Amino acid sequence: MSTYEPLAIEKKWQTYWLEKKTFKTETDKEKPKYYILDMFPYPSGSGLHVGHPEGYTATDILARYKRMKGFNVLHPIGWDAFGLPAEQYAVKTGTHPRETTENNIKRFREQLQMLGFSYDWDREVNTTDPDYYKWTQWIFLKLFEKGLAYEDEAPVNWCPELGTVLANEEVIDGKSEVGGYPVIRKPMRQWMLKITEYAEELLEGLDDLEWPESTKEMQRNWIGKSIGAEIDFQIKDYDEKIRVFTTRPDTIFGATYMVLAPEHHLVKEITSKDYKDKVEEYIKEAGLKSDLERQELSKEKSGVFTGAYAINPANGKEIPIWIADYVLAHYGTGAIMAVPGQDERDWEFAEAFDLPIIRTVQPPDDFEGKAYIEDGPAINSDFLNGLHIPEAKNKITEWLEENGVGKKSVNYKLRDWLFSRQRYWGEPFPIIHVDGKPKAVPEEELPVTLPDVDRFQPTKTGEPPLANATDWVETTDPETGKKALRETNTMPQWAGSCWYYLRYISPEFDGGPVDPEEEKYWMPVDLYVGGSEHSVLHLLYARFWHKVLYDCGIVSTKEPFQKLVHQGMILGEMEYTAFRKNGKVISAEKASELEEVERVRVDESEVEKKGERFVLKGTETTIEARAHKMSKSRGNVVNPDDVVKQYGADSLRLYEMFMGPLEQVKPWSTKGVEGVNRFLNRVWRLFTGNEYEDTLLITEAEPTRDQLKVLHEAIKKVTEDIEAMRFNTGISALMIFSNEANQWDGVPRAIAEPFLKILSPYAPHIAEELWNRIGHTKSLAYEPWPAYDEEYLKSDSVIFPVQINGKVREQLNVPANKASDKDFVIGLAKQQAKVQKYLEGTTTIKEIFVPGKIVNLVVKPS
RNA sequence: GCGAGAGUGGCGGAAUUGGUAGACGCGCUAGAUUUAGGAUCUAGUAUCUUCACCGAUGUGGGGGUUCGAGUCCCCCCUCUCGUACCA
């Protein structure tokens, strides 16, 4: 067999690795550790797509590299296997989600193994395994004991079609993320987690993490800390106060009215008779509106007057109290003091309802806008006049505190986490209800397993599917023997993924979620790679649980993931699209203005570039040229199975890394896969000769100095690029090596072996096979990583560009030992005929010399 | 609107500290090999001018700093992602 046949050798080595347990991780505390984690996949029915192997190949390269560097590497994988699709499939077909899930996992596992990832398969975790979710439930009990889990009646996003409540993040434009069904608001009993208690810690913890700045920023925005003051406004003729939160207490003299959220608890009480009907109608309308409608209708401010007045504590003036849905019930105190002079929303509202506007900050003379939100001296503000915002804030806050009508206050946008779902396929809560009160199931009774049911639909009233399993629901309190009812909500998908990185550390441990000894060795995760779609939720929730576990003494680090990298999305192939309207081809610019245009796919060969635009060949008709997100409906999905079948896993791995920087969004190109496949073919022939011979081309000759230089340059570049996760340029270095080596008459063993080692993290199968063929009997997975020697990188001469006035005019070939000799190099430069031509009739003003780099002669006409 | 990131050949991209812009790969052109195709090998391939050399231009646009700018500073444009009345 002399031709490169990836399928045969890949299968062979995958079996070898699995059978020999090549990548089994033992805790060897003598060695430095490296914990490298992939975001585990949801095993969907459609199998792996080409996006998965991108991040997984990157981490696999690092894992293989670190092993060869002498690290003890933990590189596990598992399954985030609870989730809605399997349940929806069960509702449709009656197939138990467990069955669907098992099948999907089997497929995913085979696909991942087919790509040659070096996971320790003995540490596989599965969130739906009772031995796993036992500990998910156990952690929930910790939260419950600490008062961080509580029940609440909350208006939630109820989706009648899915028969379930959705979290805000699962609702997109007022429709369900899954399926696109309408969502309405409905009050329901829910479990909530007090993530807000950890808001400050979650914010502070971000500072020391090596995460993308954009991700940290998104988390900061999500937590949304703002510093300001709470101020109490006395209601006229009532023994009640309205508390507001404001970041601009300095503008209080400009507060000309107040606004309560329609849901505010005082609205009903303070509304006067004359306004009762209107207010009630407004509340009813606001309550029925879905989030989408609220947004759509929000372009115009709406609201009604309650008939009540409040007293501005700063100046004793009476100001009207309105209700309006631009004030959100769940942010701050659900009430604001409206200062139209300094707030754009309040200004709009004031204009719409003809309310007074008082400026309290002096805008610059040329200011033409409405509300002025920038800094300036205070006006119309009594004792604050003349002060700028920061000083005015301090002064008024002190005044408020002295007079007992307000205080400094910190507010967070972050809300408590709605932690229950009305679904079957999730972790049951370890909670029973005794006399109507929730009570923890004793630890020794965990796990509370999912009962088998016949039907997976919720009840008609929206009770979760588990409510149908009456035998399971009705139980007794083991402590008192009283009748008890099990909680029928289940946990959201986030629960299992909040702590899975801990279970990998000691997957068999039965004394807790993680073995404390092992945890101290392995944590934190050194590198976590996954999609940026998890920037906020998964990563914030997992950090929250980790901090709770830290406070419980279960884990030893305050943060779970030290370094985080997001792989960029892989788009479909580049597409060229022409537009047609009524049968006539029109330009892309025109098409974007018109409706109902027909899109026509155009082949690349029909296209040319004219200036900035792509046009149909020989015409002026612009067309659209862009790559789109892969989607079934567009029909541009690339299936990794097909790619492997045709080119092999090594080619797929190599191509995914060669496409461009890991973090970047980039379009797929099947031609590109062919390119790296050609490279592997060349490497194969470098060792095995052409297809007609069956001889090894490895020689036992001493390598030449030139060969050593080529090798060591590759080692240096590949090593540095793996460390910095610049895999694309690392591959380029491997290609340069093979291009050079192809010119040689046979490759000396002393060159071939290190090359196979540095190739192996990228293309492990071909590297193992060739390693084996040149006479080794053991896997190269733990061979020491070759070091490069600076000595070999030196060359005898240096090419010096000579610039005259910054333009390159000549190249000098300077002996390496003279490369830092300014006089020599400049002297040599001036001798060149071409240089002399340019120097003719000029005076040299300056001679720039950068040792080993460049010469620049600055001249002017004399 | 706001926040973050990015604009380099026909395409994906490279240039790590300011020092020869376009590495490597794709595509394309020509040639070798081959009955032919494929595969492989060799040479070429930013643009303009030119038979060619030479030369000029060139990293979204405009300005600036510098002997020298893809890289640093200011202004503007476009695209991608995130976000949505957060007081």
mmCIF file of N, CA and C in Angstrom, chain A residues 503-548:
data_model
loop_
_atom_site.group_PDB
_atom_site.id
_atom_site.type_symbol
_atom_site.label_atom_id
_atom_site.label_comp_id
_atom_site.label_asym_id
_atom_site.label_seq_id
_atom_site.Cartn_x
_atom_site.Cartn_y
_atom_site.Cartn_z
ATOM 1 N N ARG A 503 -17.192 17.325 37.378
ATOM 2 C CA ARG A 503 -17.422 15.872 37.412
ATOM 3 C C ARG A 503 -16.359 15.111 36.632
ATOM 4 N N TYR A 504 -15.849 15.723 35.566
ATOM 5 C CA TYR A 504 -14.795 15.068 34.783
ATOM 6 C C TYR A 504 -13.585 14.719 35.651
ATOM 7 N N ILE A 505 -13.360 15.541 36.668
ATOM 8 C CA ILE A 505 -12.166 15.387 37.485
ATOM 9 C C ILE A 505 -12.183 14.055 38.233
ATOM 10 N N SER A 506 -13.373 13.652 38.676
ATOM 11 C CA SER A 506 -13.486 12.382 39.403
ATOM 12 C C SER A 506 -14.863 11.791 39.121
ATOM 13 N N PRO A 507 -15.048 11.265 37.915
ATOM 14 C CA PRO A 507 -16.391 10.867 37.487
ATOM 15 C C PRO A 507 -17.000 9.721 38.308
ATOM 16 N N GLU A 508 -16.157 8.947 38.995
ATOM 17 C CA GLU A 508 -16.687 7.812 39.752
ATOM 18 C C GLU A 508 -16.883 8.156 41.230
ATOM 19 N N PHE A 509 -16.423 9.298 41.648
ATOM 20 C CA PHE A 509 -16.421 9.633 43.085
ATOM 21 C C PHE A 509 -17.834 9.652 43.643
ATOM 22 N N ASP A 510 -18.054 8.969 44.785
ATOM 23 C CA ASP A 510 -19.430 8.950 45.300
ATOM 24 C C ASP A 510 -19.560 9.660 46.641
ATOM 25 N N GLY A 511 -18.541 10.413 47.038
ATOM 26 C CA GLY A 511 -18.650 11.144 48.296
ATOM 27 C C GLY A 511 -19.048 12.605 48.107
ATOM 28 N N GLY A 512 -19.338 12.997 46.887
ATOM 29 C CA GLY A 512 -19.684 14.392 46.620
ATOM 30 C C GLY A 512 -19.586 14.614 45.132
ATOM 31 N N PRO A 513 -19.883 15.829 44.681
ATOM 32 C CA PRO A 513 -19.811 16.075 43.238
ATOM 33 C C PRO A 513 -18.391 15.877 42.693
ATOM 34 N N VAL A 514 -17.388 16.190 43.529
ATOM 35 C CA VAL A 514 -16.006 16.073 43.059
ATOM 36 C C VAL A 514 -15.114 15.679 44.234
ATOM 37 N N ASP A 515 -14.115 14.869 43.945
ATOM 38 C CA ASP A 515 -13.141 14.449 44.953
ATOM 39 C C ASP A 515 -12.271 15.656 45.324
ATOM 40 N N PRO A 516 -12.272 16.059 46.594
ATOM 41 C CA PRO A 516 -11.568 17.300 46.958
ATOM 42 C C PRO A 516 -10.077 17.252 46.644
ATOM 43 N N GLU A 517 -9.453 16.107 46.847
ATOM 44 C CA GLU A 517 -8.019 15.997 46.566
ATOM 45 C C GLU A 517 -7.730 16.235 45.088
ATOM 46 N N GLU A 518 -8.495 15.562 44.266
ATOM 47 C CA GLU A 518 -8.313 15.690 42.819
ATOM 48 C C GLU A 518 -8.646 17.109 42.364
ATOM 49 N N GLU A 519 -9.671 17.658 42.973
ATOM 50 C CA GLU A 519 -10.113 19.006 42.594
ATOM 51 C C GLU A 519 -8.982 20.011 42.801
ATOM 52 N N LYS A 520 -8.280 19.865 43.937
ATOM 53 C CA LYS A 520 -7.184 20.807 44.244
ATOM 54 C C LYS A 520 -6.087 20.707 43.185
ATOM 55 N N TYR A 521 -5.875 19.504 42.675
ATOM 56 C CA TYR A 521 -4.828 19.324 41.661
ATOM 57 C C TYR A 521 -5.244 19.911 40.316
ATOM 58 N N TRP A 522 -6.487 19.622 39.899
ATOM 59 C CA TRP A 522 -6.865 19.941 38.521
ATOM 60 C C TRP A 522 -7.437 21.338 38.291
ATOM 61 N N MET A 523 -8.107 21.886 39.287
ATOM 62 C CA MET A 523 -8.760 23.179 39.032
ATOM 63 C C MET A 523 -7.758 24.310 39.165
ATOM 64 N N PRO A 524 -7.955 25.426 38.481
ATOM 65 C CA PRO A 524 -9.068 25.695 37.567
ATOM 66 C C PRO A 524 -8.823 25.111 36.172
ATOM 67 N N VAL A 525 -9.844 25.189 35.356
ATOM 68 C CA VAL A 525 -9.702 24.828 33.952
ATOM 69 C C VAL A 525 -8.710 25.809 33.321
ATOM 70 N N ASP A 526 -7.657 25.275 32.698
ATOM 71 C CA ASP A 526 -6.633 26.156 32.131
ATOM 72 C C ASP A 526 -7.078 26.799 30.831
ATOM 73 N N LEU A 527 -7.848 26.043 30.054
ATOM 74 C CA LEU A 527 -8.335 26.610 28.801
ATOM 75 C C LEU A 527 -9.714 26.054 28.492
ATOM 76 N N TYR A 528 -10.638 26.962 28.226
ATOM 77 C CA TYR A 528 -12.014 26.566 27.929
ATOM 78 C C TYR A 528 -12.340 27.123 26.543
ATOM 79 N N VAL A 529 -12.764 26.246 25.633
ATOM 80 C CA VAL A 529 -13.056 26.692 24.279
ATOM 81 C C VAL A 529 -14.498 26.379 23.921
ATOM 82 N N GLY A 530 -15.209 27.369 23.442
ATOM 83 C CA GLY A 530 -16.603 27.154 23.049
ATOM 84 C C GLY A 530 -17.170 28.389 22.386
ATOM 85 N N GLY A 531 -18.359 28.270 21.868
ATOM 86 C CA GLY A 531 -18.965 29.332 21.076
ATOM 87 C C GLY A 531 -19.312 30.569 21.888
ATOM 88 N N SER A 532 -19.302 31.711 21.206
ATOM 89 C CA SER A 532 -19.577 32.967 21.903
ATOM 90 C C SER A 532 -21.061 33.121 22.212
ATOM 91 N N GLU A 533 -21.908 32.222 21.666
ATOM 92 C CA GLU A 533 -23.328 32.303 22.014
ATOM 93 C C GLU A 533 -23.541 32.016 23.505
ATOM 94 N N HIS A 534 -22.520 31.459 24.170
ATOM 95 C CA HIS A 534 -22.647 31.186 25.601
ATOM 96 C C HIS A 534 -21.979 32.246 26.462
ATOM 97 N N SER A 535 -21.622 33.370 25.814
ATOM 98 C CA SER A 535 -20.886 34.422 26.507
ATOM 99 C C SER A 535 -21.535 34.848 27.808
ATOM 100 N N VAL A 536 -22.837 34.962 27.800
ATOM 101 C CA VAL A 536 -23.492 35.451 29.002
ATOM 102 C C VAL A 536 -24.062 34.307 29.833
ATOM 103 N N LEU A 537 -25.035 33.624 29.316
ATOM 104 C CA LEU A 537 -25.831 32.772 30.193
ATOM 105 C C LEU A 537 -25.059 31.595 30.785
ATOM 106 N N HIS A 538 -24.648 30.658 29.949
ATOM 107 C CA HIS A 538 -23.953 29.490 30.502
ATOM 108 C C HIS A 538 -22.770 29.915 31.362
ATOM 109 N N LEU A 539 -21.973 30.836 30.851
ATOM 110 C CA LEU A 539 -20.751 31.201 31.565
ATOM 111 C C LEU A 539 -21.044 31.967 32.857
ATOM 112 N N LEU A 540 -22.150 32.686 32.877
ATOM 113 C CA LEU A 540 -22.493 33.418 34.097
ATOM 114 C C LEU A 540 -23.098 32.460 35.124
ATOM 115 N N TYR A 541 -23.980 31.584 34.663
ATOM 116 C CA TYR A 541 -24.612 30.624 35.570
ATOM 117 C C TYR A 541 -23.570 29.683 36.179
ATOM 118 N N ALA A 542 -22.644 29.216 35.346
ATOM 119 C CA ALA A 542 -21.620 28.297 35.850
ATOM 120 C C ALA A 542 -20.735 29.011 36.869
ATOM 121 N N ARG A 543 -20.419 30.255 36.611
ATOM 122 C CA ARG A 543 -19.603 31.013 37.569
ATOM 123 C C ARG A 543 -20.351 31.191 38.880
ATOM 124 N N PHE A 544 -21.655 31.432 38.769
ATOM 125 C CA PHE A 544 -22.489 31.599 39.967
ATOM 126 C C PHE A 544 -22.469 30.327 40.816
ATOM 127 N N TRP A 545 -22.729 29.174 40.206
ATOM 128 C CA TRP A 545 -22.708 27.920 40.962
ATOM 129 C C TRP A 545 -21.331 27.678 41.571
ATOM 130 N N HIS A 546 -20.304 27.990 40.782
ATOM 131 C CA HIS A 546 -18.946 27.759 41.268
ATOM 132 C C HIS A 546 -18.679 28.579 42.524
ATOM 133 N N LYS A 547 -19.165 29.804 42.514
ATOM 134 C CA LYS A 547 -18.941 30.671 43.683
ATOM 135 C C LYS A 547 -19.702 30.155 44.895
ATOM 136 N N VAL A 548 -20.907 29.621 44.649
ATOM 137 C CA VAL A 548 -21.665 29.030 45.754
ATOM 138 C C VAL A 548 -20.901 27.810 46.281
#
